[in-house]
mmCIF file of C-alpha atoms and ligand atoms in Angstrom:
data_model
loop_
_atom_site.group_PDB
_atom_site.id
_atom_site.type_symbol
_atom_site.label_atom_id
_atom_site.label_comp_id
_atom_site.label_asym_id
_atom_site.label_seq_id
_atom_site.Cartn_x
_atom_site.Cartn_y
_atom_site.Cartn_z
ATOM 1 C CA UNK A 1 0.000 0.000 0.000
ATOM 2 C CA UNK A 2 1.471 3.346 -0.930
ATOM 3 C CA UNK A 3 1.760 6.243 1.456
ATOM 4 C CA UNK A 4 -1.316 8.455 1.573
ATOM 5 C CA UNK A 5 -3.205 10.846 3.798
ATOM 6 C CA UNK A 6 -6.576 12.473 4.084
ATOM 7 C CA UNK A 7 -7.490 15.613 5.980
ATOM 8 C CA UNK A 8 -10.767 16.868 7.402
ATOM 9 C CA UNK A 9 -11.891 19.945 9.289
ATOM 10 C CA UNK A 10 -13.007 23.537 8.825
ATOM 11 C CA UNK A 11 -11.114 26.746 9.472
ATOM 12 C CA UNK A 12 -13.455 27.795 12.299
ATOM 13 C CA UNK A 13 -14.422 24.284 13.366
ATOM 14 C CA UNK A 14 -13.072 22.596 16.489
ATOM 15 C CA UNK A 15 -10.018 21.018 14.887
ATOM 16 C CA UNK A 16 -8.236 19.811 11.793
ATOM 17 C CA UNK A 17 -7.668 16.083 11.478
ATOM 18 C CA UNK A 18 -5.333 13.957 9.368
ATOM 19 C CA UNK A 19 -4.945 10.219 8.928
ATOM 20 C CA UNK A 20 -1.768 8.916 7.372
ATOM 21 C CA UNK A 21 -1.536 5.402 6.076
ATOM 22 C CA UNK A 22 1.481 3.497 4.805
ATOM 23 C CA UNK A 23 4.161 4.738 7.195
ATOM 24 C CA UNK A 24 6.634 2.011 8.143
ATOM 25 C CA UNK A 25 6.999 0.886 11.747
ATOM 26 C CA UNK A 26 9.854 1.991 14.004
ATOM 27 C CA UNK A 27 10.158 5.527 12.657
ATOM 28 C CA UNK A 28 11.102 7.773 15.551
ATOM 29 C CA UNK A 29 8.863 10.852 15.708
ATOM 30 C CA UNK A 30 10.370 14.028 17.104
ATOM 31 C CA UNK A 31 7.271 15.870 18.340
ATOM 32 C CA UNK A 32 9.129 19.062 19.122
ATOM 33 C CA UNK A 33 10.579 19.205 15.612
ATOM 34 C CA UNK A 34 7.152 18.582 14.129
ATOM 35 C CA UNK A 35 5.567 21.392 16.134
ATOM 36 C CA UNK A 36 8.452 23.639 15.115
ATOM 37 C CA UNK A 37 7.433 23.077 11.487
ATOM 38 C CA UNK A 38 3.849 24.071 12.347
ATOM 39 C CA UNK A 39 5.206 27.177 14.033
ATOM 40 C CA UNK A 40 7.234 28.056 10.934
ATOM 41 C CA UNK A 41 4.052 27.989 8.830
ATOM 42 C CA UNK A 42 2.393 30.485 11.143
ATOM 43 C CA UNK A 43 5.165 33.042 10.847
ATOM 44 C CA UNK A 44 6.006 35.522 8.130
ATOM 45 C CA UNK A 45 5.565 39.202 7.581
ATOM 46 C CA UNK A 46 2.101 40.064 6.268
ATOM 47 C CA UNK A 47 0.058 37.504 8.215
ATOM 48 C CA UNK A 48 -3.219 38.724 9.683
ATOM 49 C CA UNK A 49 -4.755 38.671 13.147
ATOM 50 C CA UNK A 50 -5.860 35.051 13.022
ATOM 51 C CA UNK A 51 -2.288 33.887 13.499
ATOM 52 C CA UNK A 52 -2.154 35.718 16.824
ATOM 53 C CA UNK A 53 -5.057 33.596 18.012
ATOM 54 C CA UNK A 54 -3.632 30.226 16.958
ATOM 55 C CA UNK A 55 -0.679 28.320 18.382
ATOM 56 C CA UNK A 56 -0.672 25.185 16.263
ATOM 57 C CA UNK A 57 0.324 21.930 17.940
ATOM 58 C CA UNK A 58 -0.203 18.410 16.611
ATOM 59 C CA UNK A 59 -1.773 15.921 18.998
ATOM 60 C CA UNK A 60 -1.354 12.316 17.949
ATOM 61 C CA UNK A 61 -4.287 10.030 18.592
ATOM 62 C CA UNK A 62 -3.233 6.829 16.825
ATOM 63 C CA UNK A 63 -0.382 4.858 15.290
ATOM 64 C CA UNK A 64 2.441 5.986 17.578
ATOM 65 C CA UNK A 65 3.623 4.351 20.773
ATOM 66 C CA UNK A 66 6.524 5.444 22.978
ATOM 67 C CA UNK A 67 7.712 7.828 20.269
ATOM 68 C CA UNK A 68 7.778 5.329 17.389
ATOM 69 C CA UNK A 69 5.334 4.517 14.609
ATOM 70 C CA UNK A 70 3.815 1.052 14.930
ATOM 71 C CA UNK A 71 2.899 0.597 11.259
ATOM 72 C CA UNK A 72 -0.763 1.334 11.993
ATOM 73 C CA UNK A 73 -2.456 4.413 10.506
ATOM 74 C CA UNK A 74 -1.219 7.576 12.202
ATOM 75 C CA UNK A 75 -3.975 9.952 13.282
ATOM 76 C CA UNK A 76 -3.342 13.509 14.382
ATOM 77 C CA UNK A 77 -5.380 16.569 15.245
ATOM 78 C CA UNK A 78 -4.617 20.273 15.470
ATOM 79 C CA UNK A 79 -7.084 22.299 17.482
ATOM 80 C CA UNK A 80 -8.389 25.667 16.310
ATOM 81 C CA UNK A 81 -8.195 28.136 19.195
ATOM 82 C CA UNK A 82 -10.554 30.410 17.271
ATOM 83 C CA UNK A 83 -13.277 27.745 17.611
ATOM 84 C CA UNK A 84 -14.339 29.204 20.945
ATOM 85 C CA UNK A 85 -15.620 32.267 19.068
ATOM 86 C CA UNK A 86 -17.450 30.135 16.477
ATOM 87 C CA UNK A 87 -19.063 27.367 18.522
ATOM 88 C CA UNK A 88 -22.591 28.424 17.728
ATOM 89 C CA UNK A 89 -21.994 29.414 14.120
ATOM 90 C CA UNK A 90 -20.128 26.182 13.341
ATOM 91 C CA UNK A 91 -22.262 23.874 15.464
ATOM 92 C CA UNK A 92 -22.646 20.309 14.222
ATOM 93 C CA UNK A 93 -26.237 20.202 15.587
ATOM 94 C CA UNK A 94 -28.994 22.350 14.029
ATOM 95 C CA UNK A 95 -29.229 25.793 15.637
ATOM 96 C CA UNK A 96 -31.963 28.388 15.941
ATOM 97 C CA UNK A 97 -31.166 31.916 14.891
ATOM 98 C CA UNK A 98 -31.158 34.513 12.176
ATOM 99 C CA UNK A 99 -28.905 34.407 9.125
ATOM 100 C CA UNK A 100 -26.792 36.989 10.844
ATOM 101 C CA UNK A 101 -26.396 34.836 13.937
ATOM 102 C CA UNK A 102 -25.432 31.916 11.701
ATOM 103 C CA UNK A 103 -23.075 34.218 9.827
ATOM 104 C CA UNK A 104 -24.615 33.022 6.567
ATOM 105 C CA UNK A 105 -22.527 34.063 3.583
ATOM 106 C CA UNK A 106 -24.466 34.975 0.453
ATOM 107 C CA UNK A 107 -21.974 37.293 -1.152
ATOM 108 C CA UNK A 108 -19.311 35.250 -2.985
ATOM 109 C CA UNK A 109 -15.797 36.694 -2.918
ATOM 110 C CA UNK A 110 -14.024 36.808 -6.288
ATOM 111 C CA UNK A 111 -10.955 34.546 -6.340
ATOM 112 C CA UNK A 112 -12.290 32.200 -3.641
ATOM 113 C CA UNK A 113 -14.052 28.837 -4.002
ATOM 114 C CA UNK A 114 -17.304 30.457 -2.744
ATOM 115 C CA UNK A 115 -19.408 30.730 -5.900
ATOM 116 C CA UNK A 116 -18.219 27.573 -7.703
ATOM 117 C CA UNK A 117 -18.618 25.553 -4.513
ATOM 118 C CA UNK A 118 -22.040 27.028 -3.780
ATOM 119 C CA UNK A 119 -23.333 26.194 -7.249
ATOM 120 C CA UNK A 120 -21.745 22.749 -7.306
ATOM 121 C CA UNK A 121 -22.830 21.606 -3.826
ATOM 122 C CA UNK A 122 -26.084 23.538 -3.927
ATOM 123 C CA UNK A 123 -25.379 25.555 -0.794
ATOM 124 C CA UNK A 124 -27.219 28.811 -0.196
ATOM 125 C CA UNK A 125 -24.853 29.451 2.695
ATOM 126 C CA UNK A 126 -21.442 29.874 1.134
ATOM 127 C CA UNK A 127 -19.872 29.399 4.555
ATOM 128 C CA UNK A 128 -20.257 25.656 3.876
ATOM 129 C CA UNK A 129 -17.721 26.128 1.095
ATOM 130 C CA UNK A 130 -15.336 28.713 2.465
ATOM 131 C CA UNK A 131 -14.838 26.990 5.802
ATOM 132 C CA UNK A 132 -13.247 24.027 4.066
ATOM 133 C CA UNK A 133 -11.536 25.826 1.186
ATOM 134 C CA UNK A 134 -9.605 28.035 3.623
ATOM 135 C CA UNK A 135 -5.830 27.693 3.636
ATOM 136 C CA UNK A 136 -6.118 26.836 7.312
ATOM 137 C CA UNK A 137 -6.134 23.231 6.058
ATOM 138 C CA UNK A 138 -2.458 23.572 5.150
ATOM 139 C CA UNK A 139 -1.713 23.261 8.886
ATOM 140 C CA UNK A 140 -2.300 19.517 8.803
ATOM 141 C CA UNK A 141 -0.709 19.157 5.392
ATOM 142 C CA UNK A 142 2.413 20.567 7.004
ATOM 143 C CA UNK A 143 2.033 18.131 9.916
ATOM 144 C CA UNK A 144 1.894 15.183 7.466
ATOM 145 C CA UNK A 145 4.793 16.600 5.476
ATOM 146 C CA UNK A 146 6.795 17.092 8.673
ATOM 147 C CA UNK A 147 6.575 13.352 9.316
ATOM 148 C CA UNK A 148 7.694 12.712 5.729
ATOM 149 C CA UNK A 149 10.546 15.111 6.347
ATOM 150 C CA UNK A 150 11.638 13.224 9.462
ATOM 151 C CA UNK A 151 11.500 9.985 7.508
ATOM 152 C CA UNK A 152 13.668 11.492 4.736
ATOM 153 C CA UNK A 153 16.141 12.858 7.301
ATOM 154 C CA UNK A 154 16.813 9.245 8.402
ATOM 155 C CA UNK A 155 18.340 8.776 4.938
ATOM 156 C CA UNK A 156 20.277 12.049 4.897
ATOM 157 C CA UNK A 157 17.718 13.913 2.745
ATOM 158 C CA UNK A 158 17.276 17.601 3.618
ATOM 159 C CA UNK A 159 14.566 20.060 2.614
ATOM 160 C CA UNK A 160 14.858 23.855 2.399
ATOM 161 C CA UNK A 161 12.667 26.643 1.096
ATOM 162 C CA UNK A 162 13.001 30.274 0.229
ATOM 163 C CA UNK A 163 11.024 33.198 -1.104
ATOM 164 C CA UNK A 164 12.152 34.264 -4.573
ATOM 165 C CA UNK A 165 9.754 37.142 -5.197
ATOM 166 C CA UNK A 166 6.946 39.076 -3.542
ATOM 167 C CA UNK A 167 5.023 41.139 -6.085
ATOM 168 C CA UNK A 168 7.371 43.611 -7.708
ATOM 169 C CA UNK A 169 10.328 42.722 -5.496
ATOM 170 C CA UNK A 170 12.658 39.951 -6.532
ATOM 171 C CA UNK A 171 15.270 38.570 -4.139
ATOM 172 C CA UNK A 172 18.815 38.338 -5.559
ATOM 173 C CA UNK A 173 19.525 34.614 -6.009
ATOM 174 C CA UNK A 174 22.199 33.420 -3.611
ATOM 175 C CA UNK A 175 23.602 29.884 -3.865
ATOM 176 C CA UNK A 176 24.154 28.643 -0.308
ATOM 177 C CA UNK A 177 24.935 25.258 1.234
ATOM 178 C CA UNK A 178 21.601 23.791 2.296
ATOM 179 C CA UNK A 179 22.164 24.039 6.071
ATOM 180 C CA UNK A 180 23.088 27.686 5.713
ATOM 181 C CA UNK A 181 20.093 28.339 3.466
ATOM 182 C CA UNK A 182 17.831 26.787 6.112
ATOM 183 C CA UNK A 183 19.376 28.887 8.897
ATOM 184 C CA UNK A 184 19.429 32.187 6.992
ATOM 185 C CA UNK A 185 15.874 31.977 5.650
ATOM 186 C CA UNK A 186 14.617 30.949 9.089
ATOM 187 C CA UNK A 187 15.994 34.174 10.545
ATOM 188 C CA UNK A 188 14.236 36.258 7.876
ATOM 189 C CA UNK A 189 10.703 37.605 8.316
ATOM 190 C CA UNK A 190 10.040 36.993 4.626
ATOM 191 C CA UNK A 191 12.286 33.922 4.141
ATOM 192 C CA UNK A 192 14.871 35.533 1.911
ATOM 193 C CA UNK A 193 18.664 35.325 2.160
ATOM 194 C CA UNK A 194 19.586 39.006 2.481
ATOM 195 C CA UNK A 195 18.599 41.763 4.886
ATOM 196 C CA UNK A 196 18.220 44.453 2.245
ATOM 197 C CA UNK A 197 15.580 42.525 0.293
ATOM 198 C CA UNK A 198 13.852 41.643 3.554
ATOM 199 C CA UNK A 199 13.490 45.334 4.420
ATOM 200 C CA UNK A 200 12.242 46.198 0.953
ATOM 201 C CA UNK A 201 9.690 43.409 1.043
ATOM 202 C CA UNK A 202 8.436 44.405 4.502
ATOM 203 C CA UNK A 203 7.916 47.995 3.393
ATOM 204 C CA UNK A 204 6.232 46.798 0.216
ATOM 205 C CA UNK A 205 3.846 44.518 2.157
ATOM 206 C CA UNK A 206 3.026 47.440 4.504
ATOM 207 C CA UNK A 207 2.189 49.593 1.519
ATOM 208 C CA UNK A 208 0.016 46.885 -0.072
ATOM 209 C CA UNK A 209 -1.824 46.431 3.233
ATOM 210 C CA UNK A 210 -2.370 50.152 3.646
ATOM 211 C CA UNK A 211 -3.901 50.275 0.209
ATOM 212 C CA UNK A 212 -6.334 47.522 1.231
ATOM 213 C CA UNK A 213 -4.785 45.132 -1.226
ATOM 214 C CA UNK A 214 -2.960 41.789 -1.114
ATOM 215 C CA UNK A 215 0.104 40.407 -2.846
ATOM 216 C CA UNK A 216 1.426 37.030 -4.024
ATOM 217 C CA UNK A 217 4.840 35.783 -5.007
ATOM 218 C CA UNK A 218 7.163 32.976 -6.017
ATOM 219 C CA UNK A 219 8.689 30.406 -3.672
ATOM 220 C CA UNK A 220 11.340 27.740 -4.156
ATOM 221 C CA UNK A 221 11.953 24.397 -2.517
ATOM 222 C CA UNK A 222 15.260 22.534 -2.648
ATOM 223 C CA UNK A 223 15.706 18.912 -1.583
ATOM 224 C CA UNK A 224 19.229 17.549 -1.263
ATOM 225 C CA UNK A 225 20.444 13.979 -0.876
ATOM 226 C CA UNK A 226 17.678 12.411 -2.978
ATOM 227 C CA UNK A 227 18.890 9.111 -4.447
ATOM 228 C CA UNK A 228 18.969 8.514 -8.207
ATOM 229 C CA UNK A 229 15.903 6.749 -9.565
ATOM 230 C CA UNK A 230 12.873 7.873 -7.541
ATOM 231 C CA UNK A 231 9.813 8.012 -9.798
ATOM 232 C CA UNK A 232 9.748 6.294 -13.178
ATOM 233 C CA UNK A 233 9.649 7.056 -16.893
ATOM 234 C CA UNK A 234 7.467 4.031 -17.642
ATOM 235 C CA UNK A 235 4.017 5.392 -16.817
ATOM 236 C CA UNK A 236 2.567 8.934 -16.655
ATOM 237 C CA UNK A 237 1.385 8.650 -13.073
ATOM 238 C CA UNK A 238 4.731 7.350 -11.838
ATOM 239 C CA UNK A 239 6.675 10.397 -13.039
ATOM 240 C CA UNK A 240 7.753 12.024 -9.813
ATOM 241 C CA UNK A 241 8.154 15.549 -11.217
ATOM 242 C CA UNK A 242 4.527 15.350 -12.377
ATOM 243 C CA UNK A 243 3.389 14.201 -8.952
ATOM 244 C CA UNK A 244 5.294 16.998 -7.263
ATOM 245 C CA UNK A 245 3.650 19.456 -9.663
ATOM 246 C CA UNK A 246 0.233 18.113 -8.705
ATOM 247 C CA UNK A 247 1.071 18.463 -5.015
ATOM 248 C CA UNK A 248 2.291 22.034 -5.406
ATOM 249 C CA UNK A 249 -0.659 23.085 -7.555
ATOM 250 C CA UNK A 250 -3.002 21.777 -4.866
ATOM 251 C CA UNK A 251 -1.698 24.273 -2.298
ATOM 252 C CA UNK A 252 -4.285 27.000 -1.814
ATOM 253 C CA UNK A 253 -3.804 29.975 -4.153
ATOM 254 C CA UNK A 254 -1.007 28.358 -6.219
ATOM 255 C CA UNK A 255 -1.284 29.034 -9.942
ATOM 256 C CA UNK A 256 1.870 27.555 -11.411
ATOM 257 C CA UNK A 257 4.840 25.290 -10.843
ATOM 258 C CA UNK A 258 8.303 24.910 -12.360
ATOM 259 C CA UNK A 259 11.016 22.282 -12.003
ATOM 260 C CA UNK A 260 14.559 23.636 -12.322
ATOM 261 C CA UNK A 261 14.704 26.471 -14.832
ATOM 262 C CA UNK A 262 11.101 25.653 -15.773
ATOM 263 C CA UNK A 263 9.543 28.107 -18.206
ATOM 264 C CA UNK A 264 12.924 29.579 -19.075
ATOM 265 C CA UNK A 265 13.690 26.291 -20.844
ATOM 266 C CA UNK A 266 11.319 27.395 -23.590
ATOM 267 C CA UNK A 267 13.368 30.515 -24.282
ATOM 268 C CA UNK A 268 16.944 29.202 -24.651
ATOM 269 C CA UNK A 269 18.767 26.555 -26.718
ATOM 270 C CA UNK A 270 19.194 22.883 -25.844
ATOM 271 C CA UNK A 271 22.922 23.311 -25.414
ATOM 272 C CA UNK A 272 22.178 25.864 -22.675
ATOM 273 C CA UNK A 273 19.608 23.707 -20.939
ATOM 274 C CA UNK A 274 20.802 20.114 -20.554
ATOM 275 C CA UNK A 275 23.066 19.118 -17.701
ATOM 276 C CA UNK A 276 26.238 17.384 -18.872
ATOM 277 C CA UNK A 277 27.077 13.998 -17.352
ATOM 278 C CA UNK A 278 30.309 13.600 -15.373
ATOM 279 C CA UNK A 279 31.850 10.700 -13.474
ATOM 280 C CA UNK A 280 34.312 10.587 -10.599
ATOM 281 C CA UNK A 281 35.370 7.834 -8.182
ATOM 282 C CA UNK A 282 34.112 9.887 -5.258
ATOM 283 C CA UNK A 283 30.755 11.098 -6.546
ATOM 284 C CA UNK A 284 29.931 8.467 -9.153
ATOM 285 C CA UNK A 285 27.717 9.853 -11.927
ATOM 286 C CA UNK A 286 26.807 13.489 -11.458
ATOM 287 C CA UNK A 287 26.060 16.631 -13.443
ATOM 288 C CA UNK A 288 28.043 19.717 -14.263
ATOM 289 C CA UNK A 289 24.946 21.887 -13.718
ATOM 290 C CA UNK A 290 21.401 21.433 -12.397
ATOM 291 C CA UNK A 291 19.171 23.328 -14.777
ATOM 292 C CA UNK A 292 16.665 20.501 -14.964
ATOM 293 C CA UNK A 293 16.118 20.658 -11.218
ATOM 294 C CA UNK A 294 17.106 17.073 -10.423
ATOM 295 C CA UNK A 295 14.794 15.325 -12.926
ATOM 296 C CA UNK A 296 15.101 13.586 -16.273
ATOM 297 C CA UNK A 297 12.455 11.180 -17.550
ATOM 298 C CA UNK A 298 10.291 11.682 -14.492
ATOM 299 C CA UNK A 299 13.084 10.204 -12.338
ATOM 300 C CA UNK A 300 15.453 11.847 -9.914
ATOM 301 C CA UNK A 301 19.004 12.064 -11.235
ATOM 302 C CA UNK A 302 20.779 12.549 -7.914
ATOM 303 C CA UNK A 303 21.104 16.315 -8.240
ATOM 304 C CA UNK A 304 19.118 18.493 -5.799
ATOM 305 C CA UNK A 305 15.406 18.639 -6.549
ATOM 306 C CA UNK A 306 14.495 22.274 -7.249
ATOM 307 C CA UNK A 307 10.820 23.260 -7.471
ATOM 308 C CA UNK A 308 9.227 26.668 -7.745
ATOM 309 C CA UNK A 309 5.627 27.631 -7.252
ATOM 310 C CA UNK A 310 3.694 30.838 -7.778
ATOM 311 C CA UNK A 311 1.035 31.984 -5.340
ATOM 312 C CA UNK A 312 -1.621 34.446 -6.406
ATOM 313 C CA UNK A 313 -2.503 37.332 -4.060
ATOM 314 C CA UNK A 314 -4.960 36.296 -1.351
ATOM 315 C CA UNK A 315 -8.425 37.133 -2.691
ATOM 316 C CA UNK A 316 -9.895 38.433 0.573
ATOM 317 C CA UNK A 317 -9.414 42.174 0.073
ATOM 318 C CA UNK A 318 -10.140 45.263 2.096
ATOM 319 C CA UNK A 319 -10.257 47.023 -1.245
ATOM 320 C CA UNK A 320 -13.602 45.918 -2.658
ATOM 321 C CA UNK A 321 -14.026 43.964 -5.897
ATOM 322 C CA UNK A 322 -17.329 43.605 -7.646
ATOM 323 C CA UNK A 323 -19.473 40.515 -7.208
ATOM 324 C CA UNK A 324 -23.137 39.431 -7.243
ATOM 325 C CA UNK A 325 -25.349 38.621 -4.247
ATOM 326 C CA UNK A 326 -26.779 35.088 -4.634
ATOM 327 C CA UNK A 327 -30.078 36.096 -2.933
ATOM 328 C CA UNK A 328 -30.895 39.250 -4.909
ATOM 329 C CA UNK A 329 -28.625 38.762 -7.977
ATOM 330 C CA UNK A 330 -27.671 42.372 -7.457
ATOM 331 C CA UNK A 331 -24.171 43.680 -7.778
ATOM 332 C CA UNK A 332 -22.331 44.578 -4.598
ATOM 333 C CA UNK A 333 -18.770 45.359 -3.694
ATOM 334 C CA UNK A 334 -17.321 42.859 -1.221
ATOM 335 C CA UNK A 335 -17.378 43.788 2.447
ATOM 336 C CA UNK A 336 -14.283 44.032 4.621
ATOM 337 C CA UNK A 337 -13.025 40.724 6.058
ATOM 338 C CA UNK A 338 -10.088 39.809 8.257
ATOM 339 C CA UNK A 339 -7.285 38.747 5.956
ATOM 340 C CA UNK A 340 -3.580 38.202 5.436
ATOM 341 C CA UNK A 341 -2.066 40.858 3.143
ATOM 342 C CA UNK A 342 0.678 38.424 2.177
ATOM 343 C CA UNK A 343 1.081 34.741 3.009
ATOM 344 C CA UNK A 344 3.965 34.000 0.640
ATOM 345 C CA UNK A 345 6.518 33.187 3.414
ATOM 346 C CA UNK A 346 4.008 30.748 4.947
ATOM 347 C CA UNK A 347 3.314 29.257 1.507
ATOM 348 C CA UNK A 348 7.023 28.567 1.154
ATOM 349 C CA UNK A 349 6.863 26.412 4.308
ATOM 350 C CA UNK A 350 3.769 24.626 3.037
ATOM 351 C CA UNK A 351 5.477 23.875 -0.269
ATOM 352 C CA UNK A 352 8.506 22.358 1.490
ATOM 353 C CA UNK A 353 6.201 19.894 3.198
ATOM 354 C CA UNK A 354 4.156 19.073 0.132
ATOM 355 C CA UNK A 355 7.332 18.330 -1.835
ATOM 356 C CA UNK A 356 8.806 16.319 1.070
ATOM 357 C CA UNK A 357 5.631 14.250 1.134
ATOM 358 C CA UNK A 358 5.809 13.341 -2.569
ATOM 359 C CA UNK A 359 9.482 12.423 -2.295
ATOM 360 C CA UNK A 360 8.888 10.272 0.792
ATOM 361 C CA UNK A 361 6.056 8.518 -1.004
ATOM 362 C CA UNK A 362 8.240 7.753 -4.043
ATOM 363 C CA UNK A 363 11.057 6.689 -1.714
ATOM 364 C CA UNK A 364 8.770 4.183 -0.024
ATOM 365 C CA UNK A 365 7.564 2.905 -3.380
ATOM 366 C CA UNK A 366 11.143 2.246 -4.423
ATOM 367 C CA UNK A 367 12.468 0.827 -1.179
ATOM 368 C CA UNK A 368 9.275 -0.761 0.147
ATOM 369 C CA UNK A 369 9.335 -2.480 3.487
ATOM 370 C CA UNK A 370 7.078 -2.473 6.513
ATOM 371 C CA UNK A 371 9.712 -1.421 9.030
ATOM 372 C CA UNK A 372 12.522 1.131 9.005
ATOM 373 C CA UNK A 373 14.994 -1.757 9.330
ATOM 374 C CA UNK A 374 13.708 -3.411 6.173
ATOM 375 C CA UNK A 375 13.823 -0.113 4.263
ATOM 376 C CA UNK A 376 17.393 0.590 5.413
ATOM 377 C CA UNK A 377 18.487 -2.806 4.147
ATOM 378 C CA UNK A 378 16.806 -2.172 0.786
ATOM 379 C CA UNK A 379 18.466 1.232 0.470
ATOM 380 C CA UNK A 380 21.884 -0.262 1.267
ATOM 381 C CA UNK A 381 21.443 -2.977 -1.338
ATOM 382 C CA UNK A 382 20.450 -0.413 -4.003
ATOM 383 C CA UNK A 383 23.429 1.744 -3.087
ATOM 384 C CA UNK A 384 25.722 -1.229 -3.561
ATOM 385 C CA UNK A 385 24.116 -1.814 -6.967
ATOM 386 C CA UNK A 386 24.711 1.807 -7.987
ATOM 387 C CA UNK A 387 28.308 1.679 -6.813
ATOM 388 C CA UNK A 388 29.099 -1.400 -8.866
ATOM 389 C CA UNK A 389 27.302 -0.116 -11.983
HETATM 390 C C1 EPS B 401 -7.876 32.212 5.360
HETATM 391 C C2 EPS B 401 -8.330 33.304 6.070
HETATM 392 C C3 EPS B 401 -7.717 33.724 7.349
HETATM 393 C C4 EPS B 401 -6.309 33.182 7.420
HETATM 394 C C5 EPS B 401 -6.413 31.697 7.192
HETATM 395 C C6 EPS B 401 -6.745 31.412 5.769
HETATM 396 O O1 EPS B 401 -8.397 33.176 8.440
HETATM 397 P P1 EPS B 401 -9.693 33.863 9.078
HETATM 398 O O2 EPS B 401 -10.747 33.725 8.044
HETATM 399 O O3 EPS B 401 -9.994 33.072 10.318
HETATM 400 O O4 EPS B 401 -9.298 35.268 9.361
HETATM 401 O O5 EPS B 401 -5.649 33.511 8.590
HETATM 402 O O6 EPS B 401 -5.222 31.051 7.475
HETATM 403 C C7 EPS B 401 -5.200 30.311 8.601
HETATM 404 C C8 EPS B 401 -6.131 30.288 9.517
HETATM 405 C C9 EPS B 401 -3.976 29.527 8.689
HETATM 406 O O7 EPS B 401 -3.803 28.801 9.684
HETATM 407 O O8 EPS B 401 -3.146 29.628 7.763
HETATM 408 C C10 EPS B 401 -8.558 31.796 4.125
HETATM 409 O O9 EPS B 401 -9.653 32.257 3.860
HETATM 410 O O10 EPS B 401 -7.978 30.997 3.349
#
């Protein structure tokens, strides 16, 4: 059975829930590290007031005993602190009260799932759509990805992320060793590698917020230490770059994904794109460059995996956009809602975990095994095969 997870829960409901199936037994879970990843997702310049209410912590309710996975499904929950303000509105049982008391939403916000979801699921209260479509759900996606990340770390695989651009401001691209990249971006309020860009981005986000607007950006994820041969060229749904793309595109507000130089590959010649093959006793087969972002033929080639994603500006705006009331069919301009002016730094953390998840899943497909011990033996045998090739 391949690794998979499902999530449930609403942004203003009591909790978010995830069930993970397919994890091997005897994987040590570092709870503090996992909660640190949840904390990282909550940070970032431009986040709104909701993040001051929440202090995300994962509580495990199945599949782990004495700090180790047992091989059973892992179940975890993250409570919403904000729930205490929404208990009536989000009650599971029927409630009495006016539309206002139920906080019924009948004015769809452009850019959100509201209208499509309302029409599709035949809801006259668009809250039934927006509560689930909220990016709050990424909390438990990060929790699942954080477990994948711990699994990958057992095999020396490291994951980093950075912000490449916020709106008009692009960060100068600095090549750094992965541990340094992790440390430097962690110290930055906008997850960039230099203080000057950080200041510019902060001022820019302030300005956007003041104008009642929101702003998106581009984020990058780098994974180092990935073995050669994860994914496969033989079938479309086994191509790992394609599966990563699907994962990244499924993050709320993401509108595009690139592997390596991505779209630039359509603008330059083949001789400037492909990564030449080298061999040395020490490193075995490797590449002179990494323009293809660690993938050829849907398989990893041993170079770092490099993925970029673009996030659109958050559609909840203080500056009104035109829409139509579903009760009266009359035009209105959207009312003010609490919102994040910029969630790009948080999205960078989410993307790290989504990518880590897909790599862990492909890793498990390749190296199989029900326990960590069995997987380690399989990895060692494959490494010996590569060395003698
Ligand atoms: C979100 C709206 C805001 C964000 C939220 C995503 O929440 P609220 O509607 O409660 O103000 O803060 O993000 C989170 C709660 C989170 O944990 O990231 C939305 O509509 O997508």
